[in-house]
Coordinates of C-alpha atoms in Angstrom, one line a residue:
M1 CA 4.8 9.3 20.0
T2 CA 5.3 8.1 23.6
L3 CA 4.8 4.4 24.3
L4 CA 1.7 4.9 26.0
E5 CA 0.4 6.6 22.8
A6 CA 1.7 3.9 20.7
I7 CA -0.3 1.3 22.7
Q8 CA -3.4 3.4 22.4
A9 CA -2.9 4.2 18.6
R10 CA -1.9 0.7 17.7
H11 CA -4.6 -1.6 15.8
S12 CA -4.1 -4.6 13.6
V13 CA -3.7 -3.7 9.9
R14 CA -3.9 -6.2 7.0
R15 CA -4.0 -3.9 3.9
Y16 CA -0.8 -2.0 3.2
K17 CA 0.4 0.7 0.8
D18 CA 3.2 0.0 -1.6
T19 CA 5.7 2.3 0.3
P20 CA 9.2 0.9 1.0
L21 CA 10.8 1.3 4.4
S22 CA 13.4 3.9 4.6
E23 CA 17.0 2.9 5.4
E24 CA 16.7 4.8 8.6
V25 CA 13.6 2.8 9.6
V26 CA 15.0 -0.4 8.8
N27 CA 18.3 0.4 10.6
T28 CA 16.3 1.4 13.8
L29 CA 14.3 -1.8 13.6
Q30 CA 17.3 -3.9 13.2
E31 CA 18.8 -2.4 16.2
K32 CA 15.8 -3.1 18.4
I33 CA 15.8 -6.7 16.9
R34 CA 19.4 -7.2 18.2
E35 CA 18.4 -5.9 21.6
V36 CA 15.3 -8.2 21.8
N37 CA 17.0 -11.4 20.3
H38 CA 19.9 -10.8 23.0
D39 CA 17.4 -10.2 26.0
G40 CA 14.9 -12.8 25.0
D41 CA 17.2 -15.6 23.6
L42 CA 15.4 -15.4 20.3
H43 CA 16.0 -15.3 16.5
I44 CA 13.7 -12.7 15.3
Q45 CA 14.5 -11.5 11.6
L46 CA 13.3 -8.6 9.5
V47 CA 12.3 -9.4 5.9
T48 CA 11.7 -6.3 3.6
N49 CA 10.4 -5.9 0.1
E50 CA 9.3 -9.6 -0.2
P51 CA 5.6 -9.9 -1.4
K52 CA 5.1 -13.8 -1.2
G53 CA 5.0 -14.1 2.7
F54 CA 1.4 -12.7 2.8
N55 CA 0.4 -13.4 -0.8
S56 CA -1.6 -16.5 -0.6
I57 CA -5.4 -16.6 -1.4
L58 CA -5.8 -18.8 1.7
N59 CA -4.5 -16.1 4.1
Y60 CA -6.9 -15.6 6.9
G61 CA -7.8 -11.9 7.2
F62 CA -7.0 -11.1 3.3
F63 CA -3.7 -9.6 3.7
S64 CA -2.9 -7.1 0.7
G65 CA 0.2 -5.2 -0.2
C66 CA 2.4 -6.5 2.7
K67 CA 5.9 -6.8 1.7
N68 CA 7.7 -6.4 4.9
Y69 CA 7.3 -8.6 8.0
F70 CA 9.1 -9.9 11.1
V71 CA 9.9 -13.6 11.4
V72 CA 9.5 -14.5 15.0
A73 CA 11.6 -17.5 15.8
G74 CA 13.7 -19.1 18.5
K75 CA 15.0 -22.2 20.2
K76 CA 12.3 -24.8 20.9
A77 CA 11.3 -24.5 24.7
E78 CA 8.2 -24.4 26.7
D79 CA 8.4 -20.7 27.3
L80 CA 9.2 -19.8 23.7
D81 CA 5.7 -18.7 22.8
E82 CA 5.6 -16.3 25.9
R83 CA 9.0 -14.8 25.2
A84 CA 8.1 -14.4 21.5
G85 CA 5.0 -12.5 22.5
Y86 CA 6.7 -10.4 25.1
Y87 CA 9.6 -9.2 23.0
G88 CA 7.6 -9.1 19.7
E89 CA 5.2 -6.7 21.2
Q90 CA 8.2 -4.3 21.9
L91 CA 8.9 -4.5 18.2
V92 CA 5.2 -3.8 17.4
L93 CA 5.2 -0.8 19.6
L94 CA 8.5 0.5 18.2
A95 CA 6.9 0.2 14.5
Q96 CA 3.9 2.1 15.7
Q97 CA 6.2 4.8 17.2
L98 CA 8.0 5.1 13.6
G99 CA 4.6 5.6 11.8
L100 CA 4.2 2.0 10.7
N101 CA 1.4 -0.5 11.0
T102 CA 1.5 -4.2 12.0
C103 CA -0.5 -7.2 12.3
W104 CA 0.2 -10.5 14.2
A105 CA -0.2 -13.7 12.0
G106 CA -0.2 -17.0 13.7
V107 CA -1.1 -19.1 10.6
S108 CA -1.9 -16.9 7.9
Y109 CA 1.6 -16.6 6.2
Q110 CA 3.8 -18.5 3.9
K111 CA 7.4 -19.5 4.5
V112 CA 9.5 -18.2 1.5
A113 CA 12.7 -20.1 1.3
G114 CA 15.8 -17.8 1.5
T115 CA 14.1 -15.1 3.4
Y116 CA 15.2 -16.2 6.8
E117 CA 17.4 -18.5 8.7
L118 CA 16.5 -21.2 11.0
N119 CA 18.9 -23.4 13.1
D120 CA 17.9 -27.1 13.6
D121 CA 16.9 -26.5 17.2
E122 CA 14.8 -23.5 16.3
K123 CA 11.1 -22.9 15.1
I124 CA 9.0 -20.2 13.9
V125 CA 6.3 -19.0 16.3
C126 CA 4.6 -16.6 14.0
Y127 CA 4.9 -13.6 11.6
I128 CA 4.3 -9.9 12.1
A129 CA 3.0 -8.0 9.1
L130 CA 4.6 -4.7 8.9
G131 CA 4.3 -1.4 6.7
Y132 CA 2.4 1.6 6.0
G133 CA -1.3 0.8 6.4
E134 CA -4.0 2.0 4.0
T135 CA -6.0 2.8 7.1
P136 CA -4.8 3.0 10.8
G137 CA -7.1 0.0 11.6
T138 CA -10.2 -0.3 13.8
E139 CA -10.2 0.6 17.5
R140 CA -10.2 -2.3 19.7
K141 CA -13.2 -2.6 22.2
H142 CA -11.2 -3.7 25.1
L143 CA -9.1 -0.5 25.0
S144 CA -11.9 1.9 24.4
T145 CA -13.8 0.3 27.4
N146 CA -11.1 -0.2 30.0
G147 CA -9.3 3.1 29.3
A148 CA -6.2 4.3 30.8
Q149 CA -6.0 1.9 33.7
E150 CA -5.4 -1.0 31.3
L151 CA -2.8 0.8 29.4
R152 CA -1.0 1.7 32.7
E153 CA -1.2 -2.0 33.8
Y154 CA 0.4 -3.0 30.4
L155 CA 3.1 -0.5 30.7
A156 CA 3.8 -1.6 34.3
I157 CA 4.8 -5.1 33.0
H158 CA 6.2 -4.3 29.5
Q159 CA 8.2 -1.0 29.6
D160 CA 11.9 -1.3 30.1
S161 CA 11.8 -4.7 31.9
I162 CA 15.3 -6.2 33.0
E163 CA 15.8 -9.8 33.3
T164 CA 18.5 -11.7 35.2
E165 CA 19.0 -15.4 35.9
R166 CA 16.8 -15.2 39.1
L167 CA 15.0 -11.9 38.9
L168 CA 12.9 -9.6 36.7
L169 CA 13.0 -6.0 37.1
R170 CA 9.9 -4.4 36.0
R171 CA 7.7 -1.4 36.6
W172 CA 5.5 -1.3 39.8
K173 CA 1.7 -1.7 39.2
P174 CA -1.2 -0.9 41.9
S175 CA -1.7 -4.8 42.4
D176 CA 1.8 -4.9 43.9
A177 CA 0.6 -3.0 47.1
E178 CA 0.0 -6.0 49.3
A179 CA 3.4 -7.5 48.4
L180 CA 5.3 -4.2 48.9
Y181 CA 3.6 -3.6 52.4
K182 CA 4.7 -7.3 53.5
Y183 CA 8.3 -6.1 53.2
A184 CA 8.2 -2.4 53.6
C185 CA 6.4 -2.5 56.9
D186 CA 9.5 -4.3 58.4
P187 CA 11.4 -1.7 60.8
E188 CA 14.6 -3.3 59.8
V189 CA 14.2 -2.6 56.0
G190 CA 13.1 1.0 55.4
P191 CA 15.2 2.9 58.0
H192 CA 18.4 1.2 56.4
A193 CA 17.5 2.6 53.1
G194 CA 16.4 6.0 54.3
W195 CA 12.5 5.7 54.5
P196 CA 10.1 5.0 57.3
P197 CA 8.2 1.5 57.5
H198 CA 4.9 1.5 55.7
K199 CA 1.9 1.7 57.9
N200 CA -0.6 -0.2 56.0
V201 CA -1.5 -1.4 52.5
E202 CA -3.1 1.9 51.7
E203 CA 0.1 3.7 52.2
S204 CA 1.9 1.2 49.9
K205 CA -0.6 1.9 47.4
M206 CA 0.0 5.7 47.6
I207 CA 3.8 5.1 47.5
I208 CA 3.4 3.0 44.2
R209 CA 1.2 5.8 42.8
E210 CA 3.1 8.8 43.8
L211 CA 6.7 7.7 44.1
F212 CA 7.3 4.6 42.1
T213 CA 5.4 5.4 38.9
N214 CA 8.1 6.9 36.9
D215 CA 10.9 6.0 34.5
Y216 CA 13.5 5.2 36.9
T217 CA 12.0 2.9 39.7
W218 CA 11.5 -1.0 39.2
A219 CA 10.0 -3.7 41.2
V220 CA 12.4 -6.6 41.9
I221 CA 10.4 -9.8 41.1
L222 CA 11.7 -13.0 42.2
K223 CA 11.1 -15.4 39.1
E224 CA 10.7 -18.4 41.3
T225 CA 7.4 -17.0 43.0
N226 CA 6.5 -14.1 40.8
E227 CA 6.3 -11.7 43.8
P228 CA 7.9 -8.4 44.3
I229 CA 10.6 -8.8 47.0
G230 CA 12.4 -5.4 46.7
C231 CA 13.0 -2.2 44.7
M232 CA 15.7 -1.0 42.4
G233 CA 16.3 2.2 40.6
Y234 CA 18.3 5.5 39.9
Y235 CA 18.0 9.0 40.7
P236 CA 18.7 11.3 37.7
F237 CA 20.3 14.9 38.1
G238 CA 18.2 17.1 40.1
K239 CA 16.4 14.2 42.2
S240 CA 19.4 12.7 43.8
N241 CA 20.3 12.6 47.4
I242 CA 23.8 13.8 46.8
E243 CA 25.6 16.2 44.4
I244 CA 26.0 14.6 40.9
G245 CA 26.7 15.8 37.5
E246 CA 24.0 16.3 34.8
N247 CA 24.9 13.2 33.0
D248 CA 25.2 11.1 36.0
A249 CA 22.7 9.1 38.2
E250 CA 22.6 7.9 41.7
V251 CA 21.4 4.3 42.1
G252 CA 19.4 2.9 45.1
Y253 CA 17.9 -0.3 46.1
W254 CA 16.5 -2.6 48.9
I255 CA 15.4 -6.1 49.4
G256 CA 12.9 -7.5 51.9
K257 CA 14.6 -9.0 54.9
P258 CA 13.4 -12.7 54.2
H259 CA 15.5 -12.6 51.0
W260 CA 18.8 -11.1 52.5
N261 CA 22.1 -13.0 52.0
N262 CA 21.0 -14.6 48.8
G263 CA 22.9 -12.4 46.4
Y264 CA 19.6 -10.7 45.0
C265 CA 20.7 -7.1 45.7
T266 CA 24.1 -7.8 43.9
E267 CA 22.4 -9.5 41.0
A268 CA 19.9 -6.6 40.6
L269 CA 22.4 -3.9 41.0
Q270 CA 24.7 -5.4 38.3
A271 CA 21.7 -5.5 35.9
M272 CA 20.8 -1.8 36.7
I273 CA 24.4 -0.7 36.2
H274 CA 24.4 -2.4 32.9
Y275 CA 21.1 -0.6 31.9
C276 CA 22.4 2.7 33.2
Y277 CA 25.5 2.7 31.2
E278 CA 24.4 0.7 28.0
K279 CA 20.9 2.0 27.6
K280 CA 20.5 5.4 29.4
H281 CA 24.3 6.3 28.6
F282 CA 25.2 7.9 32.0
Q283 CA 28.7 9.0 32.5
T284 CA 29.2 8.2 36.1
L285 CA 27.2 6.4 38.6
W286 CA 26.9 7.1 42.2
A287 CA 25.6 5.4 45.2
D288 CA 25.5 6.0 49.2
F289 CA 24.8 4.0 52.4
F290 CA 24.3 4.7 55.9
V291 CA 27.5 4.3 57.9
D292 CA 25.5 2.0 60.2
N293 CA 24.5 -0.2 57.2
P294 CA 27.9 -1.5 56.0
A295 CA 26.2 -4.5 54.1
S296 CA 24.9 -2.2 51.6
G297 CA 28.2 -0.9 50.9
R298 CA 29.5 -4.4 50.4
V299 CA 27.1 -4.9 47.6
M300 CA 28.4 -1.8 46.0
E301 CA 31.7 -2.9 46.3
K302 CA 31.0 -6.4 44.7
C303 CA 29.6 -4.4 41.8
G304 CA 32.7 -2.2 41.1
F305 CA 31.9 1.0 43.1
T306 CA 34.9 2.6 45.1
D307 CA 35.0 4.7 48.0
T308 CA 35.2 8.4 47.5
G309 CA 36.1 9.0 51.1
K310 CA 33.4 11.4 51.5
E311 CA 30.4 11.4 53.9
N312 CA 27.2 13.5 53.6
Y313 CA 24.0 14.2 55.7
C314 CA 20.9 13.9 53.7
S315 CA 18.1 15.7 55.4
N316 CA 15.5 14.5 52.9
L317 CA 16.2 10.8 54.1
Y318 CA 14.5 9.2 57.1
H319 CA 16.8 10.2 60.0
G320 CA 19.3 11.3 57.5
E321 CA 20.1 14.6 59.6
D322 CA 21.4 12.3 62.5
R323 CA 23.2 9.5 60.5
P324 CA 25.9 10.3 57.6
V325 CA 25.9 8.4 54.2
H326 CA 29.1 7.2 52.9
I327 CA 29.4 8.2 49.1
M328 CA 30.7 5.6 46.5
I329 CA 31.4 6.0 42.8
L330 CA 31.5 3.8 39.8
E331 CA 33.3 5.3 36.5
K332 CA 32.2 4.1 33.1
K333 CA 34.8 1.8 31.7
Q334 CA 36.2 3.2 28.3

């Protein structure tokens, strides 16, 4: 089941079968919990085979048969609820992909001593009921009426987002077109990266729809303004501008001119390198820059890339037949 299919299939379920979670399912959930706890600075915990958390007669929604649940907790902070919802939804969708059902519970649960750990500076945000539902639940009207567009909008924000101190790398969405055009129309931006300046907002919309809507391209969002200021991604084997191995990738990026010399490219590229090696498990990363754009090469060097001593002409790049690119490499540390 794909993530899009999981979003479409997932409905709240309050009645569960007496079917235990397999060791394989538990291990998969625990691995994801470790990931979201790290990325979201949370303390989410999985409780299994425990019937008291949702066994009160006062429980709203009349839960029955629920013996497994997530305890969603974290350090007390203004944005805790937002982070809990964002990363908790990743667990909910993974559970759906594993054939499980879920239900968010803000008040209709009981705290059972000994089932979770909580530090003095932490609090519980909610529980998420988990298990094999007696039914798959009832289709939610907002999904059936708004259709695929809503699902694409959700995916644009929630699928494989990457966060750094100042930036958020997330999927592009159609409503980013105006911000994209604002920076991509600059003749000093696109040609340095190998593409022509955008002519209008409509072209930017087309670029997002036809070139940026994939599994390997991210919008670079400046957290301070919540605005896309550039693009980051990688080309897998078969789509790269240079010759690479089947288990390799070529990274690429650009940042709007008003945001140059702030370290954003370096910050975003470091995050992309970590994603490519730790999540995608590529063997080697490659990068290239036009010889008349040495600033891009300096960003690569700051992130650990080294010079291969090779140059290449890439006819598929804007003016690529006239200007050679310098090829850089980053070997995965053993």
